[in-house]
mmCIF file of C-alpha atoms in Angstrom:
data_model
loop_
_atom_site.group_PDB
_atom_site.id
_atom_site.type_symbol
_atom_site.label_atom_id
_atom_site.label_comp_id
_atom_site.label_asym_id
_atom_site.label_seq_id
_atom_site.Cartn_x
_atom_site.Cartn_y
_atom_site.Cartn_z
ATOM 1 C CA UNK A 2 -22.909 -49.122 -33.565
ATOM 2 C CA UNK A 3 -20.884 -52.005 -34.040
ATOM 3 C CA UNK A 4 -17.127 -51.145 -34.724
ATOM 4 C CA UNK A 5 -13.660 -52.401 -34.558
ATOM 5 C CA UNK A 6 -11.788 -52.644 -31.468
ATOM 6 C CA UNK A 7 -8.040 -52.770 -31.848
ATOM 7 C CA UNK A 8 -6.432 -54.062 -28.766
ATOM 8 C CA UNK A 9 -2.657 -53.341 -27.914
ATOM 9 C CA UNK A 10 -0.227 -51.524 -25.924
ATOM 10 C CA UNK A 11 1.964 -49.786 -27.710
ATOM 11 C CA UNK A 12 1.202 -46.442 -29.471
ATOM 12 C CA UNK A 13 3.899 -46.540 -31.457
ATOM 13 C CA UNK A 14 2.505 -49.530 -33.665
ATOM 14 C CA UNK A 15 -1.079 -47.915 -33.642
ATOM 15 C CA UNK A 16 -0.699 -45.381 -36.520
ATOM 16 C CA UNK A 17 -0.234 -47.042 -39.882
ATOM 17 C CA UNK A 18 -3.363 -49.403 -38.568
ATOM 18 C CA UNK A 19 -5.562 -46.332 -37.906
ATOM 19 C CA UNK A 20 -4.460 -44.835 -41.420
ATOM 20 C CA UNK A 21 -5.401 -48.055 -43.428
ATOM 21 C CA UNK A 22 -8.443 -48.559 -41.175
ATOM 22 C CA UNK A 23 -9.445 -44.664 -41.804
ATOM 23 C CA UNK A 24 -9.038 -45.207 -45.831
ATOM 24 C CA UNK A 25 -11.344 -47.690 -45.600
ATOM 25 C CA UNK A 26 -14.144 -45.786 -43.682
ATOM 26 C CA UNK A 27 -14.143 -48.482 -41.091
ATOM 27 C CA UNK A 28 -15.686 -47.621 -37.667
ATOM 28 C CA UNK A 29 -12.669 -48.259 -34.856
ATOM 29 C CA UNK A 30 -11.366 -47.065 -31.978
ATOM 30 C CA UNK A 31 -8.350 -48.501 -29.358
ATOM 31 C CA UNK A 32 -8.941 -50.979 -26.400
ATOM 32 C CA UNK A 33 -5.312 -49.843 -24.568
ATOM 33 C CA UNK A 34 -4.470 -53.256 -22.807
ATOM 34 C CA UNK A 35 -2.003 -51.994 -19.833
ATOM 35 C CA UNK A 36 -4.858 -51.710 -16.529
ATOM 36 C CA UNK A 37 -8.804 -51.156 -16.205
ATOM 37 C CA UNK A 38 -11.518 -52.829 -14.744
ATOM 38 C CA UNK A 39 -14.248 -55.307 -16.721
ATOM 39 C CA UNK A 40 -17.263 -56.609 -15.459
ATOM 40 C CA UNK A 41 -17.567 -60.342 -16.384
ATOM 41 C CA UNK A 42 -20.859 -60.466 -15.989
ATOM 42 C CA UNK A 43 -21.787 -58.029 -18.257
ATOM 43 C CA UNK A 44 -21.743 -57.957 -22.182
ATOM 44 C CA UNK A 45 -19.126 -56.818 -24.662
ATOM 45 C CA UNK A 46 -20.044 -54.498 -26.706
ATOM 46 C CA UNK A 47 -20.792 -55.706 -30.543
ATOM 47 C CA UNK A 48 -17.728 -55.488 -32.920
ATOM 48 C CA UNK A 49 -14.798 -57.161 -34.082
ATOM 49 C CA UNK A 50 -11.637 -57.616 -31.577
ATOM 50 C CA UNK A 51 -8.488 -57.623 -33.270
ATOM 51 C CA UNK A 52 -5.772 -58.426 -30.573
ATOM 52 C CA UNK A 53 -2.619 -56.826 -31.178
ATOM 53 C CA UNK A 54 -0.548 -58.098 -27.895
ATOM 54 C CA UNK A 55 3.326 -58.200 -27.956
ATOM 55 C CA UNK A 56 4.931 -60.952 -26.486
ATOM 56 C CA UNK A 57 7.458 -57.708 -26.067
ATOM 57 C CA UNK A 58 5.168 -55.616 -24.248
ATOM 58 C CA UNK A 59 7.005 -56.037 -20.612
ATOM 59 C CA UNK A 60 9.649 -54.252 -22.451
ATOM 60 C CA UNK A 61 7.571 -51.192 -22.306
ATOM 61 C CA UNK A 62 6.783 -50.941 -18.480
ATOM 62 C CA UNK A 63 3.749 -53.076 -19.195
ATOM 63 C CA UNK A 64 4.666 -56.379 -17.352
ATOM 64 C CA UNK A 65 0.738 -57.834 -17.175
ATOM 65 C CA UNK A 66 -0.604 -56.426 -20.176
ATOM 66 C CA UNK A 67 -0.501 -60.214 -21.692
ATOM 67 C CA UNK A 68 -1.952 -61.589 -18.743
ATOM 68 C CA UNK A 69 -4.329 -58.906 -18.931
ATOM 69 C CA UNK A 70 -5.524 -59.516 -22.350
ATOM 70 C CA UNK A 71 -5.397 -62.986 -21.969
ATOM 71 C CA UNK A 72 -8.665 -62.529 -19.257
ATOM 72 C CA UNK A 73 -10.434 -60.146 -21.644
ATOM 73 C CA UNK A 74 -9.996 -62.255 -24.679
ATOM 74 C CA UNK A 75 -11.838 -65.255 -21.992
ATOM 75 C CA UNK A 76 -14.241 -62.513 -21.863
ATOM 76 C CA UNK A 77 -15.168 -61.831 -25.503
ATOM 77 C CA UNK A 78 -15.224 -65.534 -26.775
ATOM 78 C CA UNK A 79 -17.353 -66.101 -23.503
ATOM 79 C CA UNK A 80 -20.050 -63.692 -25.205
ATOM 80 C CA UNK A 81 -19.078 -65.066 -28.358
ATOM 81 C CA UNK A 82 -17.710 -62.194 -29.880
ATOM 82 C CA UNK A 83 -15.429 -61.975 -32.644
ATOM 83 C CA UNK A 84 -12.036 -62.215 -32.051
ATOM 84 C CA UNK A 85 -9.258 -62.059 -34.323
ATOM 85 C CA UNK A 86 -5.871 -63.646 -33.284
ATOM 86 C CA UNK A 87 -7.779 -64.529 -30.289
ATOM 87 C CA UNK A 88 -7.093 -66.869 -27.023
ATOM 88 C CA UNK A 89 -4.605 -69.530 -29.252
ATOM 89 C CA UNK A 90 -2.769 -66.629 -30.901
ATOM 90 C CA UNK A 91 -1.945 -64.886 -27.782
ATOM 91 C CA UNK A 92 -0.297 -68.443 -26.277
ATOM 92 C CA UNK A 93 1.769 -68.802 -28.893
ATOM 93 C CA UNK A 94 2.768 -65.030 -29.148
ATOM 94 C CA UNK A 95 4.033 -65.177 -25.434
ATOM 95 C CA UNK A 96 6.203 -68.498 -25.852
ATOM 96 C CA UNK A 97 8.255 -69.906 -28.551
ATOM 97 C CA UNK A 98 8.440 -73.639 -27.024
ATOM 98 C CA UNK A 99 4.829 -73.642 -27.280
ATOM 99 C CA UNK A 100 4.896 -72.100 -31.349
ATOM 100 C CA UNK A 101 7.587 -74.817 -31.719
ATOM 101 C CA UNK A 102 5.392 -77.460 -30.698
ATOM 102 C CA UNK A 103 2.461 -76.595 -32.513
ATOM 103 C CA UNK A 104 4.787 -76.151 -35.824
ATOM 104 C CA UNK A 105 6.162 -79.287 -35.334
ATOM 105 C CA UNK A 106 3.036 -80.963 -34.932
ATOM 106 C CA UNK A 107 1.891 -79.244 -38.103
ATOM 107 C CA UNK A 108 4.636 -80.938 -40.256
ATOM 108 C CA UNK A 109 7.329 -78.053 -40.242
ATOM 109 C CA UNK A 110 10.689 -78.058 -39.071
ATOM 110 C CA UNK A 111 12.302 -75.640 -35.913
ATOM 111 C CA UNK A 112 15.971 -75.517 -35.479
ATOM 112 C CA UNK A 113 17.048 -77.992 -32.420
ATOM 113 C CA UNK A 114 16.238 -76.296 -29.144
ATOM 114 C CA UNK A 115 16.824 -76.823 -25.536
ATOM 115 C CA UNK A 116 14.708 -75.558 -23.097
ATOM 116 C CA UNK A 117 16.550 -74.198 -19.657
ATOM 117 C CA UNK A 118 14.964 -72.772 -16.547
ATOM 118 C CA UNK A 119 17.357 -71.484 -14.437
ATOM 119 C CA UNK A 120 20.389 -69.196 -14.926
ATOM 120 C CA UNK A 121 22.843 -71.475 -13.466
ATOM 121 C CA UNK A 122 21.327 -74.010 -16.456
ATOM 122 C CA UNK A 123 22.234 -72.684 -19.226
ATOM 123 C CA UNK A 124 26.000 -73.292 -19.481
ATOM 124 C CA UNK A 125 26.091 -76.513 -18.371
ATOM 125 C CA UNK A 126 23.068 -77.737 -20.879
ATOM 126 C CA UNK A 127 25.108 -76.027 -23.913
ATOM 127 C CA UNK A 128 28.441 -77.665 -23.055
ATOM 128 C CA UNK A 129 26.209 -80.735 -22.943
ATOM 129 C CA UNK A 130 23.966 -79.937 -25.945
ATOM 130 C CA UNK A 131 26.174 -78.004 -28.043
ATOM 131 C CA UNK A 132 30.375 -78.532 -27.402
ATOM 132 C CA UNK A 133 32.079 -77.375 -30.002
ATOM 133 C CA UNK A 134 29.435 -75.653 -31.992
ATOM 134 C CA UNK A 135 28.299 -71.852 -31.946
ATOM 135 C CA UNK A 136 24.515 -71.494 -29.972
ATOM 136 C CA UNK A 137 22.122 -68.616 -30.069
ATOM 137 C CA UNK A 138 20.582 -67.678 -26.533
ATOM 138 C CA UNK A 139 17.199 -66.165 -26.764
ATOM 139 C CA UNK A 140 14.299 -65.293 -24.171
ATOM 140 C CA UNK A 141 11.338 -67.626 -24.667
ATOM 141 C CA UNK A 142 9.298 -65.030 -24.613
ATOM 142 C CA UNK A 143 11.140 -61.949 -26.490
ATOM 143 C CA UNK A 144 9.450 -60.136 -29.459
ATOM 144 C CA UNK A 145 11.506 -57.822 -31.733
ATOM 145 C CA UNK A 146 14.293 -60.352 -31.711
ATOM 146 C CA UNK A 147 15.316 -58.819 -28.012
ATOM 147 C CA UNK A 148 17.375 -60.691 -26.336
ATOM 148 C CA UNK A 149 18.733 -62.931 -29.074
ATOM 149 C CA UNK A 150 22.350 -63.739 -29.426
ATOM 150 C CA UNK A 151 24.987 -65.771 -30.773
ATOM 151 C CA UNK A 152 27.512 -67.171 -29.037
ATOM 152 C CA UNK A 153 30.586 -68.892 -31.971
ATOM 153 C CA UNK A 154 32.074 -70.229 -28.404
ATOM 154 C CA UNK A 155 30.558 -72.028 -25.145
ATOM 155 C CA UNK A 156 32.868 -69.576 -23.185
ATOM 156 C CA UNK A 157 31.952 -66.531 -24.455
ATOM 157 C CA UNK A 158 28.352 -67.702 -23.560
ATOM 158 C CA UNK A 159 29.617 -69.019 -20.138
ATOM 159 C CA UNK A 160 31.247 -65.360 -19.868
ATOM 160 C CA UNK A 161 27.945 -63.320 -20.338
ATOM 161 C CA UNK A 162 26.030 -65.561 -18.137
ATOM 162 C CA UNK A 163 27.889 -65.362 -15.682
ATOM 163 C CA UNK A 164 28.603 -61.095 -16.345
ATOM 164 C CA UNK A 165 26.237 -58.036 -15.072
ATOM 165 C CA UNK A 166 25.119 -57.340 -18.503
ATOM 166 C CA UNK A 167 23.035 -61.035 -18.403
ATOM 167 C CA UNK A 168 19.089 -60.002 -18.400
ATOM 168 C CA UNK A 169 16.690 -62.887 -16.515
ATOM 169 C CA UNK A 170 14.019 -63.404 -19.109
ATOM 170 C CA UNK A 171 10.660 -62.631 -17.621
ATOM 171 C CA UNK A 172 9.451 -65.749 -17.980
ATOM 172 C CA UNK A 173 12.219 -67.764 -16.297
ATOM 173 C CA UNK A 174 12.681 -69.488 -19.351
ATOM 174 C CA UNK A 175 15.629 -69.260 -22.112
ATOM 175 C CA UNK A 176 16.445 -71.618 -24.777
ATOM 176 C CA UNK A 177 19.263 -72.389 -26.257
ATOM 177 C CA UNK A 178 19.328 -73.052 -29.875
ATOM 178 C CA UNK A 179 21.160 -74.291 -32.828
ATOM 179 C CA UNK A 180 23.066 -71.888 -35.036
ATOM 180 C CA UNK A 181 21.827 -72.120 -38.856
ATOM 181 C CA UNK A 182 24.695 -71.680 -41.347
ATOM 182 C CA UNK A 183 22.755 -70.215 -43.885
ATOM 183 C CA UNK A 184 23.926 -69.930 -47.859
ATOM 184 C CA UNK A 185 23.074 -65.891 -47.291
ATOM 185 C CA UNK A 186 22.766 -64.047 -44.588
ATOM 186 C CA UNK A 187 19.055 -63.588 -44.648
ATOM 187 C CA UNK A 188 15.912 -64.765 -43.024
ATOM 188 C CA UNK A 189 12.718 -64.552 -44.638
ATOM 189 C CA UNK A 190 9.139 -63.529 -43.103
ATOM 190 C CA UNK A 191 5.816 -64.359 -44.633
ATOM 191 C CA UNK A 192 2.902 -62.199 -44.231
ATOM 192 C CA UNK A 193 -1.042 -63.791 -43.668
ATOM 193 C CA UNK A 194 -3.883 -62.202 -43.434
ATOM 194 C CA UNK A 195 -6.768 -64.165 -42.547
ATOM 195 C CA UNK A 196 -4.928 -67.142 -42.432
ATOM 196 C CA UNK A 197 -3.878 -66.477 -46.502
ATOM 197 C CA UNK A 198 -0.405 -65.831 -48.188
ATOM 198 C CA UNK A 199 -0.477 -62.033 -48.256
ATOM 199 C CA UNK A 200 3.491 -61.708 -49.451
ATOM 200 C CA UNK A 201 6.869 -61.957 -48.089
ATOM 201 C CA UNK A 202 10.373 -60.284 -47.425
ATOM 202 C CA UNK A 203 13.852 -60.754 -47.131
ATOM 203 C CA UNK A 204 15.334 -59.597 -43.878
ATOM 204 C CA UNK A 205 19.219 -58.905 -44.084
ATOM 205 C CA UNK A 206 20.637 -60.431 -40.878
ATOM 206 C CA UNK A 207 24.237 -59.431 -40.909
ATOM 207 C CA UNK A 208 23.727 -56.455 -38.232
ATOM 208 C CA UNK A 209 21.996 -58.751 -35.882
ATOM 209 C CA UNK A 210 18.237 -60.484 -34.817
ATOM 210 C CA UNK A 211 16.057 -57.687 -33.882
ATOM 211 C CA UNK A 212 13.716 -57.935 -37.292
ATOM 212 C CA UNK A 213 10.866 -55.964 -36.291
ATOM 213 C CA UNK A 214 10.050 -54.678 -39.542
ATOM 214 C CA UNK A 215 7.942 -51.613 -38.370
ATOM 215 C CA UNK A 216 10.485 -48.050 -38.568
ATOM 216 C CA UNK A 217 10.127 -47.742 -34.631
ATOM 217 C CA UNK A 218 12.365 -50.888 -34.326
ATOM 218 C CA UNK A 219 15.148 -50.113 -36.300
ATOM 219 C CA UNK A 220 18.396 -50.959 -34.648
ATOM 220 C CA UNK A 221 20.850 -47.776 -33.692
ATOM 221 C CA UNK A 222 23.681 -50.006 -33.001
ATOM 222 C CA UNK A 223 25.337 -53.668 -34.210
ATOM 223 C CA UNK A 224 23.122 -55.212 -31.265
ATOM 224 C CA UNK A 225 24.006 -58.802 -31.871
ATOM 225 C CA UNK A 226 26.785 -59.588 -35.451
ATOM 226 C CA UNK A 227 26.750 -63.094 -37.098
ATOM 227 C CA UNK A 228 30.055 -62.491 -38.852
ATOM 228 C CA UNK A 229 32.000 -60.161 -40.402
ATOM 229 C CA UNK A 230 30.031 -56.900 -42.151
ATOM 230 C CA UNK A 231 31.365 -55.778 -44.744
ATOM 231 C CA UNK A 232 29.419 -52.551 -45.066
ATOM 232 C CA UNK A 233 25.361 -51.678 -44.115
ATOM 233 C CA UNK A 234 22.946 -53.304 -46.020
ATOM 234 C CA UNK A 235 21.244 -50.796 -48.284
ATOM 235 C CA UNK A 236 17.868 -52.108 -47.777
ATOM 236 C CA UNK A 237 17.403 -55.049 -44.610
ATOM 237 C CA UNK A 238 13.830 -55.403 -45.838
ATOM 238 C CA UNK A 239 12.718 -56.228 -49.216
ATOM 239 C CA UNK A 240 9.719 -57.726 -50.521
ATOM 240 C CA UNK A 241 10.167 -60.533 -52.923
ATOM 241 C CA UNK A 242 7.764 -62.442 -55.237
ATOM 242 C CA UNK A 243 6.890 -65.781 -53.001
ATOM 243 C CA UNK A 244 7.500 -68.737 -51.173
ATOM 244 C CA UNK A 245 8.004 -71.756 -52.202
ATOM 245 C CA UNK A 246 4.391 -73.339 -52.669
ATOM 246 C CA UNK A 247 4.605 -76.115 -50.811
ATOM 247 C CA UNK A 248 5.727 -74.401 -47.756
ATOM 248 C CA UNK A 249 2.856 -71.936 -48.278
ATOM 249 C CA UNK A 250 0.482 -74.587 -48.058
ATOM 250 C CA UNK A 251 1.677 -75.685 -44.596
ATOM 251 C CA UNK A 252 2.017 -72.445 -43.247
ATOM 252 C CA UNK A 253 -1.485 -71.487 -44.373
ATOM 253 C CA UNK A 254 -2.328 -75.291 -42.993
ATOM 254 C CA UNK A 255 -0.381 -74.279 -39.466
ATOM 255 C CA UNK A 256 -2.373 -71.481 -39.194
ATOM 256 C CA UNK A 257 -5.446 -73.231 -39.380
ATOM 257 C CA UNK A 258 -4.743 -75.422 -37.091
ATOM 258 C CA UNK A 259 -2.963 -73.272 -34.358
ATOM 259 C CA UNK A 260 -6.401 -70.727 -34.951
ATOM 260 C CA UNK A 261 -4.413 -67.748 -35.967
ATOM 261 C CA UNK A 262 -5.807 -65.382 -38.186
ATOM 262 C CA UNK A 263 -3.140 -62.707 -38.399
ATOM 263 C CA UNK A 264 1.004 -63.536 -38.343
ATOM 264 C CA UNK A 265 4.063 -63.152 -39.593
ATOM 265 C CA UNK A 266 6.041 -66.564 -39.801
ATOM 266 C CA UNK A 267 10.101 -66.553 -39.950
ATOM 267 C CA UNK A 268 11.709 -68.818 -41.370
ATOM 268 C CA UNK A 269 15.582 -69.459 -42.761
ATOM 269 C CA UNK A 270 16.847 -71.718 -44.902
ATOM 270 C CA UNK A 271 19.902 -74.123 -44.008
ATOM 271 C CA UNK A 272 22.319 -75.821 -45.780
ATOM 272 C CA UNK A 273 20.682 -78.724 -46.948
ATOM 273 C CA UNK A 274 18.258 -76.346 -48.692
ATOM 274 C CA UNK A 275 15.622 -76.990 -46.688
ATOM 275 C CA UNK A 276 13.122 -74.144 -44.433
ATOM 276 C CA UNK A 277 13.679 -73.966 -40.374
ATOM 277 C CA UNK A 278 10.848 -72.389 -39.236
ATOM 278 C CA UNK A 279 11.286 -70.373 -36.145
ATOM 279 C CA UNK A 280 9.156 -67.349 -35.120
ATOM 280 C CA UNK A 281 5.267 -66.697 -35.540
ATOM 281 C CA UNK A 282 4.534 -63.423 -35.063
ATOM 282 C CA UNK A 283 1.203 -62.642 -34.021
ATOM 283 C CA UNK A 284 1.208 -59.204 -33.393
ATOM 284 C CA UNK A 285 2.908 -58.443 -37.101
ATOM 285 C CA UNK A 286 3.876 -55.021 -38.055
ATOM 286 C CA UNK A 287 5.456 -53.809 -41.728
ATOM 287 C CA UNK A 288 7.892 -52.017 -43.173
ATOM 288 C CA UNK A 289 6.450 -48.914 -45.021
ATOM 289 C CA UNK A 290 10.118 -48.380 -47.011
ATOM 290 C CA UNK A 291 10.371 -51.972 -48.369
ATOM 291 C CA UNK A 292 6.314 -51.441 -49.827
ATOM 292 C CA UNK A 293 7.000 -48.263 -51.195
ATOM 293 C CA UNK A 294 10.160 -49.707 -52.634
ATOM 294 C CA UNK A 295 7.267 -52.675 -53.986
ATOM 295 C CA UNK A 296 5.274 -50.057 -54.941
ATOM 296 C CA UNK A 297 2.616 -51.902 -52.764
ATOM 297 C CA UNK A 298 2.691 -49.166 -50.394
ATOM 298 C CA UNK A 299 -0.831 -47.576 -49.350
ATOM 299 C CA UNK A 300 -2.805 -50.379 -51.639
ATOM 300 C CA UNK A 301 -4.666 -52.976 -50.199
ATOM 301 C CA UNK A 302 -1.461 -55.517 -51.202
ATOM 302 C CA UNK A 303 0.199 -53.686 -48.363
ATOM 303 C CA UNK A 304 0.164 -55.163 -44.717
ATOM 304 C CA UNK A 305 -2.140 -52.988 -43.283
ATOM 305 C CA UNK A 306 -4.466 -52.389 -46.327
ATOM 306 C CA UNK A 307 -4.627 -56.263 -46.467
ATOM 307 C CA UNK A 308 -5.126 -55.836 -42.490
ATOM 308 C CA UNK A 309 -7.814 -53.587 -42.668
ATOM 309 C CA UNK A 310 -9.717 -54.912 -45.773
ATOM 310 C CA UNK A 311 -9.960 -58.371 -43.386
ATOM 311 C CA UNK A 312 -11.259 -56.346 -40.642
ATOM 312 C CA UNK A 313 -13.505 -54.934 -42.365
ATOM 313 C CA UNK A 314 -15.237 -58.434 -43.977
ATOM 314 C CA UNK A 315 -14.521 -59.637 -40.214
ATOM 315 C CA UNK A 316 -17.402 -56.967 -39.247
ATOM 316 C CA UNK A 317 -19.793 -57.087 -42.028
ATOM 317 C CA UNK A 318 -20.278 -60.706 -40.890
ATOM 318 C CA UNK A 319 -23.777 -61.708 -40.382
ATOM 319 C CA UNK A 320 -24.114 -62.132 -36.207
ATOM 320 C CA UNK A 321 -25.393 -65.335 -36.259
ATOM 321 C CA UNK A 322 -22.409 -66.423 -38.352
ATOM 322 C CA UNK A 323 -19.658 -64.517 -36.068
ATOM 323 C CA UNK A 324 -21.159 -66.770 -32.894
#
């Protein structure tokens, strides 16, 4: 029978998927993407593959579950199955230079970024890119906001770089990037499913970057301040109303372009009023708190009932359509 194979590695993010996926009375099971053997030769099975990847995943002991997935996805479209967030989502999932370049060339905005291979590159590119100004430092390829920090002087950057607590990315590659002075310190992330406007939600940065929404990545400690706190946020996520319409448009546009099905775009506004975009997410998770809190929670205006009610038009597809 044809089902829905959900492929990932991380159990952790599984759940509220195979809740929504269960209240719909869709057939599923789990494609774990960490080792295993596939014959290339041979067939898929029928279904609809829904790739969940994190660009985070070497975080997890998995190092080449990316490169992994990036071989079976080959695989699938090869056979022409269908695959949602297939081989373009997983490229741009795994590097941030390559989401910036496909934003830009989309029409949107990223904050100014230099690129730097090499840990004895990075301080000498920020004292020539960025003297006198504060500069974030963040893995190219991250996930969960790992990684990120922000640096209000060159020397405290050229004192962690050059400290035992500095972590190689595992991609060689770490950019260095402007600092956004935002009116309020909040980014905001906008959810699509099926490449449509599903909603959005504030995300309180004054404790630091790591902004996976889902309740496994909530941060224990003040892993990377902007400023001065006065006091927790009561809620760091919280669904709000919309975007502005016009930036809709050209991240449902981007997503179109960049063949993405399923993501969660970041974006901040600066100073002069105007969106930075500068994180797709295509392995998205949600907040269950901030939905309830929406009263969207367990509806299919949620994430995952949004998620699920995709997948499940995604597999009623008539075959010769899917190909």
């Amino acid at each position: 029978m044809s089902q829905i194979y959900v492929i990932h590695e991380n159990p952790s993010w599984l759940a509220p998927l195979a809740e929504a996926l269960s209240a719909e009375a869709l057939p599923w099971t789990e494609w774990f993407m960490h080792n295993g053997s596939f014959d290339l030769a041979a067939p898929p099975p029928e279904g609809v593959f829904y790739n969940r990847m994190s660009a985070s995943s070497h975080t997890r002991d998995h190092r080449f579950s990316a490169e992994l997935t990036a071989g079976v996805l080959a695989w699938l479209k090869r056979w022409g199955r269908i695959v949602v967030n297939g081989p373009a989502a997983l490229d741009l999932e795994i590097s941030k230079v390559r989401q910036y370049a496909a934003l830009e060339a989309s029409g949107l905005r990223t904050p100014r970024t230099i690129m730097v291979a090499g840990r004895d590159q990075i301080v000498p590119a920020a004292f020539a890119h960025f003297a006198g100004e504060p500069v974030i430092l963040k893995p190219n390829r991250g996930g969960k906001g790992l990684g990120v920090q922000l640096f209000h002087t060159l020397e405290g950057l050229k004192e962690h770089v050059e400290s035992d607590s500095y972590i190689e990315p595992v991609d060689g590659i770490q950019l260095l990037q402007t600092y956004v002075r935002a009116p309020r310190p909040v980014v905001t992330r906008a959810e699509f499913t099926g490449r449509r406007f599903t909603y959005a939600v504030e995300v309180d940065t004054s404790e630091g970057f790591e902004l996976c929404p889902a309740d496994v990545c909530a941060i224990g400690e003040l892993a990377c301040p902007v400023g001065e706190v006065s006091g927790k946020p009561v809620h760091k996520f919280t669904i709000v109303e919309g975007i502005d319409a016009r930036l809709r448009s050209q991240l449902e546009a981007f997503l179109e372009r960049a063949g993405v099905d399923v993501a969660g775009i970041e974006f901040i506004i600066g100073e002069d009023g105007q969106p930075l975009v500068y994180d797709v997410n295509t392995n998205t998770n949600y907040n269950p708190e901030a939905e309830a809190r929406a009263g969207i929670a367990g509806t299919p205006r949620s994430g995952m009932g949004a998620l699920a009610a995709y997948l499940g038009r995604r597999l009623a597809e008539p075959r010769s359509r899917a190909a």
